[in-house]
Amino acid sequence: MLNNPILKDINETEHKKESIWTRLPDSRLLVEASLWSADFKYFAREMERIDPYADMYHIDVTDGHFVPGFLFFADLVAGLRPLTKKPFHVHLMTDNPINHVDDFIAAGADLVTVHMENGPIVPAVLNLIHRKGAASGLALGLDVPIETIKPYLELTDLILIMGTPMGIKGVKPSPFVYERVNQTKKLILSLGLQNVVKVFADGGIRENTVPELRASGVDGVVAGSLAFKSNNLDETFRWFHSMETNPGRLT
């Protein structure tokens, strides 16, 4: 499949591996628990509480340059890795993601996501992630056109659609996020990659947004406070798993 000029220097055989999605349910909405919303004083206790429910853990990494503030580092990921067998998704919001891939995969990352905003180095980063044995993701900030991902889909396992400004918590999602999810899903379907590339939404994941995101075609969401602040995880995750897609939007 690697017949795109952008990827001409990449050896296809390096990327033939088991898909991360074979380890996860495909009949319902997938839910990543964002560790940014955990109580930092009690990481182990927080993970023990939510581990029976979460499909994956979402670990944001920021450098204070690409986005404001600093979050998570490889040694912390290595320390948390023995606490669960669930996949770790490391989301790199940094200026130089290629410099961090080795450390985070060595620390236990199963999936590493880089941003389209990182520009020309994106193919090299995706290639490195796969060569190191992890799945790769491609994230799009609010202003990145959806069609820009098309040349990279053959090297991608996940498209992460940002619904809010990066690195900022507690803000309302863009009203355009639902259409962006829908456009992304339609593009993936048109290329026959729906079993290979999943679409997740990150930012503004609330009770009033999840049903609309799912109806727009999203395969999974990154849940922060909606998961970790829940007083009844059984009820919360039954609600997550009850979400159905709207096939009419994807035709």
Short mmCIF file of C-alpha atoms in Angstrom, two decimals:
data_model
loop_
_atom_site.label_atom_id
_atom_site.label_comp_id
_atom_site.label_asym_id
_atom_site.label_seq_id
_atom_site.Cartn_x
_atom_site.Cartn_y
_atom_site.Cartn_z
CA MET A 1 0.00 0.00 0.00
CA LEU A 2 2.94 2.37 0.52
CA ASN A 3 2.77 3.91 -2.95
CA ASN A 4 2.52 7.53 -1.79
CA PRO A 5 5.56 9.66 -2.75
CA ILE A 6 5.69 11.11 0.78
CA LEU A 7 6.35 7.61 2.11
CA LYS A 8 8.56 6.31 -0.71
CA ASP A 9 11.61 5.78 1.52
CA ILE A 10 9.76 3.66 4.07
CA ASN A 11 10.07 -0.12 4.00
CA GLU A 12 6.59 -1.62 4.06
CA THR A 13 7.76 -4.80 5.79
CA GLU A 14 8.76 -2.78 8.85
CA HIS A 15 5.11 -1.99 9.54
CA LYS A 16 3.49 -5.41 9.30
CA LYS A 17 2.48 -6.07 12.91
CA GLU A 18 -0.59 -6.92 14.89
CA SER A 19 -2.97 -3.98 15.08
CA ILE A 20 -3.53 -2.51 18.53
CA TRP A 21 -7.26 -2.66 17.78
CA THR A 22 -7.30 -6.46 17.85
CA ARG A 23 -6.74 -6.16 21.61
CA LEU A 24 -9.78 -3.95 22.16
CA PRO A 25 -13.55 -4.26 21.66
CA ASP A 26 -14.88 -3.14 18.27
CA SER A 27 -18.60 -3.26 19.04
CA ARG A 28 -18.86 -0.19 21.27
CA LEU A 29 -17.37 3.21 22.04
CA LEU A 30 -13.79 2.96 23.33
CA VAL A 31 -12.83 5.07 26.33
CA GLU A 32 -9.36 6.30 27.20
CA ALA A 33 -8.87 7.49 30.78
CA SER A 34 -6.81 10.68 30.73
CA LEU A 35 -4.27 10.64 33.56
CA TRP A 36 -4.16 14.43 33.49
CA SER A 37 -7.48 14.30 35.36
CA ALA A 38 -6.33 11.79 37.99
CA ASP A 39 -5.45 12.87 41.52
CA PHE A 40 -1.68 13.23 41.21
CA LYS A 41 -1.17 12.41 44.89
CA TYR A 42 -2.67 8.95 44.44
CA PHE A 43 -1.85 7.72 40.94
CA ALA A 44 -1.74 4.07 41.95
CA ARG A 45 -5.05 4.24 43.80
CA GLU A 46 -6.70 6.16 40.98
CA MET A 47 -5.58 3.65 38.38
CA GLU A 48 -6.66 0.71 40.51
CA ARG A 49 -10.14 2.22 40.77
CA ILE A 50 -10.60 2.91 37.07
CA ASP A 51 -8.63 0.02 35.56
CA PRO A 52 -11.60 -2.39 35.29
CA TYR A 53 -13.39 0.17 33.11
CA ALA A 54 -10.83 1.98 30.94
CA ASP A 55 -9.85 0.59 27.55
CA MET A 56 -6.63 2.58 27.47
CA TYR A 57 -4.81 5.27 29.42
CA HIS A 58 -4.15 8.62 27.77
CA ILE A 59 -0.89 10.29 28.80
CA ASP A 60 -0.36 13.88 27.65
CA VAL A 61 3.22 15.05 27.21
CA THR A 62 3.90 18.79 26.87
CA ASP A 63 7.12 20.79 26.81
CA GLY A 64 5.98 24.35 27.56
CA HIS A 65 6.72 25.40 23.97
CA PHE A 66 4.36 23.58 21.62
CA VAL A 67 1.57 24.21 24.14
CA PRO A 68 1.55 25.98 27.53
CA GLY A 69 2.70 24.13 30.62
CA PHE A 70 4.48 20.86 31.32
CA LEU A 71 3.02 17.38 31.60
CA PHE A 72 4.28 13.83 32.12
CA PHE A 73 7.68 12.37 31.38
CA ALA A 74 9.05 8.98 30.48
CA ASP A 75 10.24 7.95 33.95
CA LEU A 76 6.74 8.51 35.32
CA VAL A 77 5.26 6.36 32.54
CA ALA A 78 7.78 3.61 33.39
CA GLY A 79 6.74 3.85 37.04
CA LEU A 80 3.05 3.50 36.20
CA ARG A 81 3.49 0.72 33.65
CA PRO A 82 3.50 -2.18 36.18
CA LEU A 83 0.15 -1.02 37.58
CA THR A 84 -1.92 -2.14 34.59
CA LYS A 85 -1.93 -4.30 31.49
CA LYS A 86 -4.11 -1.81 29.60
CA PRO A 87 -2.48 0.01 26.66
CA PHE A 88 -0.73 3.34 27.29
CA HIS A 89 -1.38 6.06 24.70
CA VAL A 90 1.28 8.78 24.85
CA HIS A 91 0.16 12.01 23.19
CA LEU A 92 3.20 14.12 22.29
CA MET A 93 2.45 17.85 22.25
CA THR A 94 6.06 18.90 21.83
CA ASP A 95 8.26 20.80 19.40
CA ASN A 96 10.61 17.86 18.83
CA PRO A 97 8.55 14.66 19.09
CA ILE A 98 11.11 12.52 17.28
CA ASN A 99 13.49 13.05 20.20
CA HIS A 100 11.02 11.54 22.68
CA VAL A 101 9.75 8.45 20.87
CA ASP A 102 12.47 6.06 22.04
CA ASP A 103 12.15 7.03 25.70
CA PHE A 104 8.38 6.71 25.89
CA ILE A 105 8.21 3.41 24.04
CA ALA A 106 10.98 2.05 26.26
CA ALA A 107 8.92 3.24 29.24
CA GLY A 108 5.92 1.22 28.09
CA ALA A 109 3.92 3.25 25.56
CA ASP A 110 1.83 1.05 23.26
CA LEU A 111 0.59 3.92 21.08
CA VAL A 112 2.36 7.24 20.43
CA THR A 113 0.60 10.18 18.81
CA VAL A 114 2.29 13.12 17.11
CA HIS A 115 0.68 16.32 15.82
CA MET A 116 0.19 17.29 12.20
CA GLU A 117 1.37 20.74 13.31
CA ASN A 118 4.88 19.30 13.62
CA GLY A 119 5.05 19.57 9.85
CA PRO A 120 7.68 17.93 7.62
CA ILE A 121 9.03 15.59 10.31
CA VAL A 122 5.67 13.80 10.71
CA PRO A 123 6.44 10.88 8.33
CA ALA A 124 9.79 10.26 10.01
CA VAL A 125 8.18 10.25 13.46
CA LEU A 126 5.42 7.85 12.40
CA ASN A 127 8.01 5.59 10.79
CA LEU A 128 10.17 5.59 13.92
CA ILE A 129 7.20 4.75 16.15
CA HIS A 130 6.38 1.71 14.04
CA ARG A 131 9.99 0.57 13.79
CA LYS A 132 10.16 0.63 17.58
CA GLY A 133 7.14 -1.69 17.74
CA ALA A 134 4.38 0.67 18.83
CA ALA A 135 1.19 1.85 17.17
CA SER A 136 1.11 5.43 15.89
CA GLY A 137 -1.40 8.23 16.08
CA LEU A 138 -1.79 11.53 14.27
CA ALA A 139 -3.46 14.44 16.07
CA LEU A 140 -5.09 17.49 14.49
CA GLY A 141 -5.50 20.79 16.26
CA LEU A 142 -8.57 22.91 15.65
CA ASP A 143 -7.16 24.76 12.64
CA VAL A 144 -5.64 21.82 10.75
CA PRO A 145 -7.60 20.84 7.61
CA ILE A 146 -8.80 17.25 7.69
CA GLU A 147 -7.61 16.46 4.17
CA THR A 148 -3.97 16.96 5.23
CA ILE A 149 -3.98 13.54 6.93
CA LYS A 150 -4.66 11.58 3.74
CA PRO A 151 -1.03 11.04 2.68
CA TYR A 152 -0.19 9.66 6.14
CA LEU A 153 -3.04 7.25 6.79
CA GLU A 154 -1.03 4.23 5.64
CA LEU A 155 1.34 4.80 8.56
CA THR A 156 -1.31 5.63 11.14
CA ASP A 157 -3.41 3.59 13.54
CA LEU A 158 -5.32 6.47 15.15
CA ILE A 159 -6.53 9.93 14.18
CA LEU A 160 -7.02 12.14 17.23
CA ILE A 161 -9.37 15.07 16.63
CA MET A 162 -8.84 17.88 19.12
CA GLY A 163 -12.04 19.61 20.16
CA THR A 164 -10.47 22.32 22.33
CA PRO A 165 -7.23 24.33 22.30
CA MET A 166 -4.29 22.08 23.17
CA GLY A 167 -2.95 22.02 26.70
CA ILE A 168 -5.95 23.78 28.26
CA LYS A 169 -8.53 22.06 30.45
CA GLY A 170 -12.12 22.93 31.18
CA VAL A 171 -13.09 24.85 28.03
CA LYS A 172 -16.06 24.21 25.78
CA PRO A 173 -15.41 22.29 22.55
CA SER A 174 -15.46 23.94 19.16
CA PRO A 175 -18.89 23.70 17.50
CA PHE A 176 -17.07 22.42 14.41
CA VAL A 177 -15.59 19.33 16.10
CA TYR A 178 -18.54 17.11 15.16
CA GLU A 179 -18.23 17.88 11.46
CA ARG A 180 -14.46 17.38 11.67
CA VAL A 181 -14.98 13.94 13.18
CA ASN A 182 -17.51 13.11 10.49
CA GLN A 183 -15.21 14.24 7.67
CA THR A 184 -12.34 12.20 9.11
CA LYS A 185 -14.42 9.06 9.43
CA LYS A 186 -15.77 9.42 5.89
CA LEU A 187 -12.23 9.80 4.53
CA ILE A 188 -11.08 6.65 6.32
CA LEU A 189 -14.15 4.73 5.12
CA SER A 190 -13.57 5.89 1.54
CA LEU A 191 -10.09 4.34 1.64
CA GLY A 192 -11.30 1.10 3.22
CA LEU A 193 -9.15 1.65 6.31
CA GLN A 194 -11.90 1.62 8.96
CA ASN A 195 -10.58 -1.59 10.56
CA VAL A 196 -7.04 -0.23 10.66
CA VAL A 197 -7.40 3.47 11.54
CA LYS A 198 -9.70 4.58 14.36
CA VAL A 199 -10.96 8.09 15.09
CA PHE A 200 -10.85 9.44 18.65
CA ALA A 201 -11.92 12.79 20.08
CA ASP A 202 -9.96 14.65 22.73
CA GLY A 203 -11.02 17.79 24.61
CA GLY A 204 -14.45 18.88 25.76
CA ILE A 205 -15.60 15.34 26.49
CA ARG A 206 -18.78 15.97 28.47
CA GLU A 207 -22.20 14.39 28.97
CA ASN A 208 -23.66 16.69 26.34
CA THR A 209 -20.90 16.14 23.75
CA VAL A 210 -20.24 12.39 23.80
CA PRO A 211 -23.56 11.37 22.17
CA GLU A 212 -23.04 13.86 19.35
CA LEU A 213 -19.43 12.78 18.85
CA ARG A 214 -20.48 9.14 18.65
CA ALA A 215 -23.27 9.96 16.24
CA SER A 216 -20.70 11.77 14.10
CA GLY A 217 -18.68 8.55 13.80
CA VAL A 218 -16.06 8.70 16.54
CA ASP A 219 -14.66 5.32 17.64
CA GLY A 220 -13.37 6.48 21.00
CA VAL A 221 -13.06 9.41 23.37
CA VAL A 222 -10.43 10.67 25.80
CA ALA A 223 -12.31 11.02 29.06
CA GLY A 224 -10.77 13.07 31.85
CA SER A 225 -12.96 14.39 34.63
CA LEU A 226 -15.97 12.55 33.23
CA ALA A 227 -14.18 9.33 34.16
CA PHE A 228 -11.95 10.13 37.12
CA LYS A 229 -14.46 12.37 38.90
CA SER A 230 -17.32 9.89 38.53
CA ASN A 231 -18.92 8.74 41.77
CA ASN A 232 -20.37 5.67 40.06
CA LEU A 233 -18.02 4.16 37.49
CA ASP A 234 -20.39 1.26 36.74
CA GLU A 235 -23.09 3.69 35.71
CA THR A 236 -20.75 6.08 33.90
CA PHE A 237 -19.19 3.39 31.73
CA ARG A 238 -22.52 1.72 31.00
CA TRP A 239 -23.54 5.11 29.65
CA PHE A 240 -20.35 5.40 27.57
CA HIS A 241 -20.86 1.93 26.14
CA SER A 242 -24.50 2.59 25.26
CA MET A 243 -23.53 5.15 22.60
CA GLU A 244 -24.43 4.17 19.06
CA THR A 245 -23.17 5.57 15.79
CA ASN A 246 -25.43 7.20 13.24
CA PRO A 247 -24.78 5.34 9.94
CA GLY A 248 -26.73 7.96 8.04
CA ARG A 249 -24.03 10.53 8.70
CA LEU A 250 -21.35 8.31 7.23
CA THR A 251 -22.88 7.77 3.79
#
